[in-house]
PDB file of C-alpha atoms in Angstrom:
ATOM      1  CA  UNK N 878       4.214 -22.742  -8.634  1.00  0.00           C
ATOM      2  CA  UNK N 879       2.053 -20.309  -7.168  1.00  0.00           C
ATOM      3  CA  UNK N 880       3.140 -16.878  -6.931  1.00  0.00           C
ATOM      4  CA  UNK N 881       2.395 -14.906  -3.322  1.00  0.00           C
ATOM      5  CA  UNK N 882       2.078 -11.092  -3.356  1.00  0.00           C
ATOM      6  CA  UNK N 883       2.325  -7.837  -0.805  1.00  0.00           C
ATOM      7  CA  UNK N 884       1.284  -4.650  -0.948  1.00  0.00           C
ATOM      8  CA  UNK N 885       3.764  -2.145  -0.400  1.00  0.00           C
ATOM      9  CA  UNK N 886       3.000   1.598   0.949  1.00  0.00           C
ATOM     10  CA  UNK N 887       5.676   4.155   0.698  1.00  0.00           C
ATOM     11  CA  UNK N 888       5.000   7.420   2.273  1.00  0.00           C
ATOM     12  CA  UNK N 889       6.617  10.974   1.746  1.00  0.00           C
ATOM     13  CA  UNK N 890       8.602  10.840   4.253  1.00  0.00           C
ATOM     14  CA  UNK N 891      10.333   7.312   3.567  1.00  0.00           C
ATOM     15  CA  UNK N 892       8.005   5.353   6.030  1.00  0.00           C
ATOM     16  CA  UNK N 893       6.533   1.944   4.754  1.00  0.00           C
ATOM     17  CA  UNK N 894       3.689  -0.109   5.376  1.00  0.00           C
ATOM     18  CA  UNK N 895       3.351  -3.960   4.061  1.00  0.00           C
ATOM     19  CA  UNK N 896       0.947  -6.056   5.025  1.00  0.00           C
ATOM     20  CA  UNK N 897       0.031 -10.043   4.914  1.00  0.00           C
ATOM     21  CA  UNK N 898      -3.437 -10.923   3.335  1.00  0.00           C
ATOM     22  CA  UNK N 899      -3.155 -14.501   5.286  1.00  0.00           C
ATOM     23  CA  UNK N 900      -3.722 -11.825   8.418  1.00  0.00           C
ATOM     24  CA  UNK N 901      -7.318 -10.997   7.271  1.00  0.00           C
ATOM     25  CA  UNK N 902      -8.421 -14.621   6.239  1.00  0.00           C
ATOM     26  CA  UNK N 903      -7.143 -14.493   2.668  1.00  0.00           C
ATOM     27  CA  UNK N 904      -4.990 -16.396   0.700  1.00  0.00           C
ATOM     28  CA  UNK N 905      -2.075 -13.850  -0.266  1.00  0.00           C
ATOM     29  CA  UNK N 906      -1.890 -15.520  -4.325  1.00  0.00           C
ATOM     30  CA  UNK N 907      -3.280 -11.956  -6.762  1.00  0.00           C
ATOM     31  CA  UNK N 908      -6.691 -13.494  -7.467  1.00  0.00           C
ATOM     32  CA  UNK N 909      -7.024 -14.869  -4.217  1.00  0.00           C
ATOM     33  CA  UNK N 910      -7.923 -11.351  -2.528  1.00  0.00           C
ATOM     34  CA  UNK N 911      -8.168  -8.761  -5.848  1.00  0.00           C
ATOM     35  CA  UNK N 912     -11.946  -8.182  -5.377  1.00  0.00           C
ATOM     36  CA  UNK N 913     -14.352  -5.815  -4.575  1.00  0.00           C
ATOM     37  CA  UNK N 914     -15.415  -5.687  -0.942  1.00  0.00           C
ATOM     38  CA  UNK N 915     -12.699  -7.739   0.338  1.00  0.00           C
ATOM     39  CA  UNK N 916     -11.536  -6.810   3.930  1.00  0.00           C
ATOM     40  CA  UNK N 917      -7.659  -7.332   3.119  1.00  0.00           C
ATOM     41  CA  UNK N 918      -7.679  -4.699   0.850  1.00  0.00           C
ATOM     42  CA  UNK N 919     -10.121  -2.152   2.150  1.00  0.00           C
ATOM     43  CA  UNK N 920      -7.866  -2.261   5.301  1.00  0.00           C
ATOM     44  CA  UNK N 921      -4.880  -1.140   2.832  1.00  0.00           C
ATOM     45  CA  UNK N 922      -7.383   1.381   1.358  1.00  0.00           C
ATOM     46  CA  UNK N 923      -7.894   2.862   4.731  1.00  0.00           C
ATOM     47  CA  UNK N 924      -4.641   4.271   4.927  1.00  0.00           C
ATOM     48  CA  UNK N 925      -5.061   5.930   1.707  1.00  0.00           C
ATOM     49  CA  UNK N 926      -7.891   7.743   2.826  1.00  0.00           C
ATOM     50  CA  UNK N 927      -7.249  11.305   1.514  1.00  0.00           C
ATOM     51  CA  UNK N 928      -3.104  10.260   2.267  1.00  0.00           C
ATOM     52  CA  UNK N 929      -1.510   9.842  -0.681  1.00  0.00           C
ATOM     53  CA  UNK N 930       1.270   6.968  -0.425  1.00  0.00           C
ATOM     54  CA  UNK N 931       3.389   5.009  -3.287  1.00  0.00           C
ATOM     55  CA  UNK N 932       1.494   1.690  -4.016  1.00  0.00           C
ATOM     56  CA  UNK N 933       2.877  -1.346  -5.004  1.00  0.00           C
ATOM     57  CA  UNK N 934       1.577  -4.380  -4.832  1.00  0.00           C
ATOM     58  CA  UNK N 935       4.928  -6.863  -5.151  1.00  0.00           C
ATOM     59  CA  UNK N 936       4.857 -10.283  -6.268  1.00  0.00           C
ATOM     60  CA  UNK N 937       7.339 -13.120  -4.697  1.00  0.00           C
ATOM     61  CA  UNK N 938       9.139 -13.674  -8.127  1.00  0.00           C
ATOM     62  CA  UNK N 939       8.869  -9.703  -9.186  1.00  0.00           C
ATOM     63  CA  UNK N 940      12.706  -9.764  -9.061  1.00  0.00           C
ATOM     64  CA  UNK N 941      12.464 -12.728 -12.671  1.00  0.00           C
ATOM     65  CA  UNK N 942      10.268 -10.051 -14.831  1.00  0.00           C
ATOM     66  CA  UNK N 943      12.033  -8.949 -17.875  1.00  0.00           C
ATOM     67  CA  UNK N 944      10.595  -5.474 -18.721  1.00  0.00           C
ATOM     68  CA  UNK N 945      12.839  -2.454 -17.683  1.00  0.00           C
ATOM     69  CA  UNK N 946      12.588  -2.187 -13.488  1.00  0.00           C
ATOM     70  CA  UNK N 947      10.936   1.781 -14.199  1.00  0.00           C
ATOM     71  CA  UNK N 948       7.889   2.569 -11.961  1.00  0.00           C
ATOM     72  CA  UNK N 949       6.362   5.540 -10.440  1.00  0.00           C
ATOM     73  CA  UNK N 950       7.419   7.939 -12.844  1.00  0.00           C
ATOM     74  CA  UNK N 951      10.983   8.018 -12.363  1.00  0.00           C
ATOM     75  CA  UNK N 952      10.810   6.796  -8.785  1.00  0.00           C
ATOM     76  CA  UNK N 953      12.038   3.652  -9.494  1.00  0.00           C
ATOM     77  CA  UNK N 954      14.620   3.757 -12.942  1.00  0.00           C
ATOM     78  CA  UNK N 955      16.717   0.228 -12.146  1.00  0.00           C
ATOM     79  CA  UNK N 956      16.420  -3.364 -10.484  1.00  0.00           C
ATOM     80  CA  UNK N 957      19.050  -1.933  -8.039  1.00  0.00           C
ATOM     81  CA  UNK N 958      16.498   1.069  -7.181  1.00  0.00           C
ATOM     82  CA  UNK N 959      13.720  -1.581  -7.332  1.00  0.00           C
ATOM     83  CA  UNK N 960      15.302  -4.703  -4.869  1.00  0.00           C
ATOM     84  CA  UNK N 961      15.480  -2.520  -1.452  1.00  0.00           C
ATOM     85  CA  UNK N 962      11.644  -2.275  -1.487  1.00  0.00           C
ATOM     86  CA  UNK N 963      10.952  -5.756  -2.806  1.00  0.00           C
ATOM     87  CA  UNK N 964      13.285  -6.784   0.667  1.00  0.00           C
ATOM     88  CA  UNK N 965      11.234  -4.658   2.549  1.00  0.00           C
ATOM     89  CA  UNK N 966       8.057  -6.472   1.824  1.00  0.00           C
ATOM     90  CA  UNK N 967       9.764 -10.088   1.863  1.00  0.00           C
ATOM     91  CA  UNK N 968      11.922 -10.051   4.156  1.00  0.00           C
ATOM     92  CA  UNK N 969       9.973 -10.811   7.784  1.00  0.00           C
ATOM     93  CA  UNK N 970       9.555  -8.195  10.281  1.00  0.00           C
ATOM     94  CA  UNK N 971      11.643  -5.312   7.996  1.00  0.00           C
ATOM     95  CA  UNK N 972       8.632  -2.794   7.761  1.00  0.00           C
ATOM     96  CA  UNK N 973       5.361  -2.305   9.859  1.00  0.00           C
ATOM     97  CA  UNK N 974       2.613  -4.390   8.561  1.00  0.00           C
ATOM     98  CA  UNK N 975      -1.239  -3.343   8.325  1.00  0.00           C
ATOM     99  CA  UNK N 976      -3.541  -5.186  11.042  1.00  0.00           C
ATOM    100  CA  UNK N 977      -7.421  -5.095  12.065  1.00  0.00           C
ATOM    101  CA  UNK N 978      -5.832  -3.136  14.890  1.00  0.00           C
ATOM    102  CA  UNK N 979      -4.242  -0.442  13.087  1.00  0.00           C
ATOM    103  CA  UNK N 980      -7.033   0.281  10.363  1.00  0.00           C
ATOM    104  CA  UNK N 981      -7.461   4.155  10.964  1.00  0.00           C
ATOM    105  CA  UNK N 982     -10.197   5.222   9.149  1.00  0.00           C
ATOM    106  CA  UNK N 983     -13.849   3.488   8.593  1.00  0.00           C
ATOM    107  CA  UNK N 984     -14.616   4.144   4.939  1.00  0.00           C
ATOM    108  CA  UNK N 985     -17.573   3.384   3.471  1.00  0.00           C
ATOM    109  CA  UNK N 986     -16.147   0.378   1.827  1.00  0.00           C
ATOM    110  CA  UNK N 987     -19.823  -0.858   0.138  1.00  0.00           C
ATOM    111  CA  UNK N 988     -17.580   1.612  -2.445  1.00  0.00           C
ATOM    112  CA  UNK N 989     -20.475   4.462  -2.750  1.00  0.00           C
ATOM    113  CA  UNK N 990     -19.546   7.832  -3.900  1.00  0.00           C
ATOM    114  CA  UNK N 991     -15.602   6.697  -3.359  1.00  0.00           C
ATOM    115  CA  UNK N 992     -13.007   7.205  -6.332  1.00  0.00           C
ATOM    116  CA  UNK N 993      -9.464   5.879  -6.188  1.00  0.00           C
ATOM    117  CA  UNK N 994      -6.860   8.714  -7.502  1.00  0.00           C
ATOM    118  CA  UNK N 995      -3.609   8.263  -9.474  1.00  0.00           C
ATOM    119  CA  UNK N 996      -2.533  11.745  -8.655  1.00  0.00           C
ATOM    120  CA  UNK N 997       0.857  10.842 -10.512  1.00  0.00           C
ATOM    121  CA  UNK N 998      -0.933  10.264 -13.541  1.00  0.00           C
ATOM    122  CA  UNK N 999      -3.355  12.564 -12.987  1.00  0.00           C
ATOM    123  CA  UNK N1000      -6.147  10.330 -13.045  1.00  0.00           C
ATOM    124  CA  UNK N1001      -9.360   8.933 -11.216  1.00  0.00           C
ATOM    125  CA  UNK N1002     -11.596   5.955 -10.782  1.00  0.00           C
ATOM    126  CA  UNK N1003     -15.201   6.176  -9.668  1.00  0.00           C
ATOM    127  CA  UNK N1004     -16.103   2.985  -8.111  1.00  0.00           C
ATOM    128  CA  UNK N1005     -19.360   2.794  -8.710  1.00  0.00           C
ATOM    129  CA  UNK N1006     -19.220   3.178 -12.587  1.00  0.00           C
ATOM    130  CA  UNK N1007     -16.445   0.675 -12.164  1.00  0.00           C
ATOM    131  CA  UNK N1008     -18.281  -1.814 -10.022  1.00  0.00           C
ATOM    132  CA  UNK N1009     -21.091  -1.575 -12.784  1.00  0.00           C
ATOM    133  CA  UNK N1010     -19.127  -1.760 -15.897  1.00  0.00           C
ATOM    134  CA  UNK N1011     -17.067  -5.180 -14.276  1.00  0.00           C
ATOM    135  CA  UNK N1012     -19.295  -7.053 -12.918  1.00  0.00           C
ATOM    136  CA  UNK N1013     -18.836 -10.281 -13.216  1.00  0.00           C
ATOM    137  CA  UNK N1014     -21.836 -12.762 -12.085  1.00  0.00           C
ATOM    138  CA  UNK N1015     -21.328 -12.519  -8.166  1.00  0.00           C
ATOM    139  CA  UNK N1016     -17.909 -10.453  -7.667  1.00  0.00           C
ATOM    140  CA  UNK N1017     -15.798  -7.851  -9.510  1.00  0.00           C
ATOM    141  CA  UNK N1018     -12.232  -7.771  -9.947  1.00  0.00           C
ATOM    142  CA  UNK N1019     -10.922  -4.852  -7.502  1.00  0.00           C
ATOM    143  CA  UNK N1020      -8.516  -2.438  -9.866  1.00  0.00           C
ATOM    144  CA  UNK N1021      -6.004  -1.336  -6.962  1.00  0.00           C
ATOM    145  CA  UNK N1022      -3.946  -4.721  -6.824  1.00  0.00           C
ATOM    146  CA  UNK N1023      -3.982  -4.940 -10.453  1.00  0.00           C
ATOM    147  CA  UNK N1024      -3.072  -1.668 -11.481  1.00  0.00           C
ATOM    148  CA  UNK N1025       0.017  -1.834  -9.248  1.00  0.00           C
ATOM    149  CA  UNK N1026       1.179  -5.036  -8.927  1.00  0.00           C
ATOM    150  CA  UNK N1027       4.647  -6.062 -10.270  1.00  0.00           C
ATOM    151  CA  UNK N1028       5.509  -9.576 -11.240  1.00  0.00           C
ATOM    152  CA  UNK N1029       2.000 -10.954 -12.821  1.00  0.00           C
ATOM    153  CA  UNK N1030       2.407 -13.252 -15.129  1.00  0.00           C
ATOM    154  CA  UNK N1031       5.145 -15.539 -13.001  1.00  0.00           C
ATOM    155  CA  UNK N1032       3.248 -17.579 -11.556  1.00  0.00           C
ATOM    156  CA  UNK N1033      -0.064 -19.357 -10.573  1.00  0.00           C
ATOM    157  CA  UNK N1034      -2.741 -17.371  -9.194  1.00  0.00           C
ATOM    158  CA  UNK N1035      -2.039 -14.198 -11.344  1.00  0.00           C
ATOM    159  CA  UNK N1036      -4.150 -12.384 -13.268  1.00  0.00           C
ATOM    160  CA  UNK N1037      -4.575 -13.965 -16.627  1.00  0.00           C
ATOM    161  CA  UNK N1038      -5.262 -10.748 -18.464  1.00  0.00           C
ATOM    162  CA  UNK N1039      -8.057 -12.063 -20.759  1.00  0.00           C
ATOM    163  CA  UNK N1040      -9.148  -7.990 -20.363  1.00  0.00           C
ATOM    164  CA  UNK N1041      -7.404  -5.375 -19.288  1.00  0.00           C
ATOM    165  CA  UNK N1042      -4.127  -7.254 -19.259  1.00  0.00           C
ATOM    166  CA  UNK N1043      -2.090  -4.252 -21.216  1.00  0.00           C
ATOM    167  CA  UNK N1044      -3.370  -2.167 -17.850  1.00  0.00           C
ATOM    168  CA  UNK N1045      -1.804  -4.559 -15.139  1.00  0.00           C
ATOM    169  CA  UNK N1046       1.383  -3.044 -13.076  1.00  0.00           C
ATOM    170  CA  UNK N1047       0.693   0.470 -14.758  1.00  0.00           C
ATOM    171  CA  UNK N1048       0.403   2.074 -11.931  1.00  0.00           C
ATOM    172  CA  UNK N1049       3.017   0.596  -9.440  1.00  0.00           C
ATOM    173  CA  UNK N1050       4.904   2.987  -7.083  1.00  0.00           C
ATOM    174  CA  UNK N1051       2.577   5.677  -8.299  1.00  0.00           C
ATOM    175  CA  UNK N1052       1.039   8.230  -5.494  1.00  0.00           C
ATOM    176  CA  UNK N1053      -2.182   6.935  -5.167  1.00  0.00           C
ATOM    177  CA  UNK N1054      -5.513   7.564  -2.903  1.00  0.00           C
ATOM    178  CA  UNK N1055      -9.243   7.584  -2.187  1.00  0.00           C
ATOM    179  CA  UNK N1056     -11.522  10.107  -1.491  1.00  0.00           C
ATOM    180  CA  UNK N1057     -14.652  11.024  -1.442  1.00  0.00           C
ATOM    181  CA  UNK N1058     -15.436  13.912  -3.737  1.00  0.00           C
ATOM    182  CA  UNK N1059     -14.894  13.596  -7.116  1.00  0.00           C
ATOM    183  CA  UNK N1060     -11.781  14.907  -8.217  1.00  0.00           C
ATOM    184  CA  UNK N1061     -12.680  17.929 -10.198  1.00  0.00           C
ATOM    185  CA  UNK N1062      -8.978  18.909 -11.856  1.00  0.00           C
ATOM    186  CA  UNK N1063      -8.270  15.514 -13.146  1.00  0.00           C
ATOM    187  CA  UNK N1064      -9.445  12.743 -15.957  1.00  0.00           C
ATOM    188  CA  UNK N1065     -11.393   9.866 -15.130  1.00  0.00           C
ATOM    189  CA  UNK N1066     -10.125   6.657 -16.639  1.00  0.00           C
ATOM    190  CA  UNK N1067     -12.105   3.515 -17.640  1.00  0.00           C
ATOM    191  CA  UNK N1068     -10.497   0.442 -16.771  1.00  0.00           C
ATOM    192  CA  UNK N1069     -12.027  -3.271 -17.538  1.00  0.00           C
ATOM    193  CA  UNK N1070     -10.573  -6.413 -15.403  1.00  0.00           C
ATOM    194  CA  UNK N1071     -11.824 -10.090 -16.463  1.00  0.00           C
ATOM    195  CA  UNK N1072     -10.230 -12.991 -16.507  1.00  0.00           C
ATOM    196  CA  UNK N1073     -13.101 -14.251 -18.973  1.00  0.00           C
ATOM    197  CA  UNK N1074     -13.292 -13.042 -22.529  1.00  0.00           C
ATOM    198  CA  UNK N1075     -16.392 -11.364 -23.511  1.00  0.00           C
ATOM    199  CA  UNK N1076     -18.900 -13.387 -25.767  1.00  0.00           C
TER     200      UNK N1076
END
């Protein structure tokens, strides 16, 4: 069975934000909307413009995995801590969802000069590097559903992890943004997403 995902974004204050990929044209299965350029996620990027929030990107049958429920660096130590936010982003009309209507910022989403920040981990991408280094014929896999989804591996239309599978879900309920400028006091990581292996 195919597995559906949401993206879940937890601010400091407690506020959340899901939202439905079927409301921007997409199907809402992982590989259905994890690339580069796609509008359902660049509207989720938008509110992480320079805003910092808790990502998670939660899969349908996230509550079956059987690694330890631990996420965002302590944030999230237990299944009990974990099941309140995977209601909140499967159970109907429990949070605010994300709409072409409540996009807030226009980013420059062709991905130029933009780097996405794990400022828990103290880490950064820069998009164009990453565009360039995963590539794949006509699209590239986008790293923000990957890195912080939770439940891959359950069901059809996941990731297959043929690279970069040891990277998927590591950054789930982490704070995480985009900005800009490079960040200056932090490491840039390398990450590689393909569901082909290389020849």
């Amino acid at each position: 069975m195919g597995q559906y995902y949401h993206p879940l974004l937890v601010g400091d204050d407690g506020r959340a934000l899901s939202a439905n990929a079927h409301e921007f044209g997409n199907g809402i299965k992982l590989m259905e909307h994890s690339w580069i350029g796609n509008d359902f996620v660049n509207a989720v990027l938008s509110f992480l413009h320079e805003n910092p929030m808790r990502v998670a990107w939660i899969g349908d049958y996230a509550t079956d995995i059987s690694m330890p429920f631990e996420f965002g660096n302590g944030f999230i130590n237990s299944f009990e801590e974990f099941k309140p936010y995977y209601d909140m982003v499967w159970d109907k009309d429990e949070i605010p969802h994300i709409t072409h209507d409540t996009k807030p910022y226009e980013l420059d989403f062709d991905h130029k000069n933009c780097f996405l920040v794990n400022e828990t981990k103290g880490i950064y991408i820069d998009f164009v590097k990453y565009i360039i280094e995963n590539r794949d014929r006509s699209w590239c896999i986008h790293p923000l559903p990957i890195l912080t989804c939770i439940g891959n591996g359950l069901g059809g239309g996941d990731f297959n992890g043929a690279v970069g599978g040891e990277d998927v879900g590591t950054w789930a309920f982490d704070y995480v943004s985009i900005t800009n400028l490079r960040p200056c006091s932090i490491r840039e990581g390398e990450y590689h997403f393909s569901e082909e292996l290389p020849f």
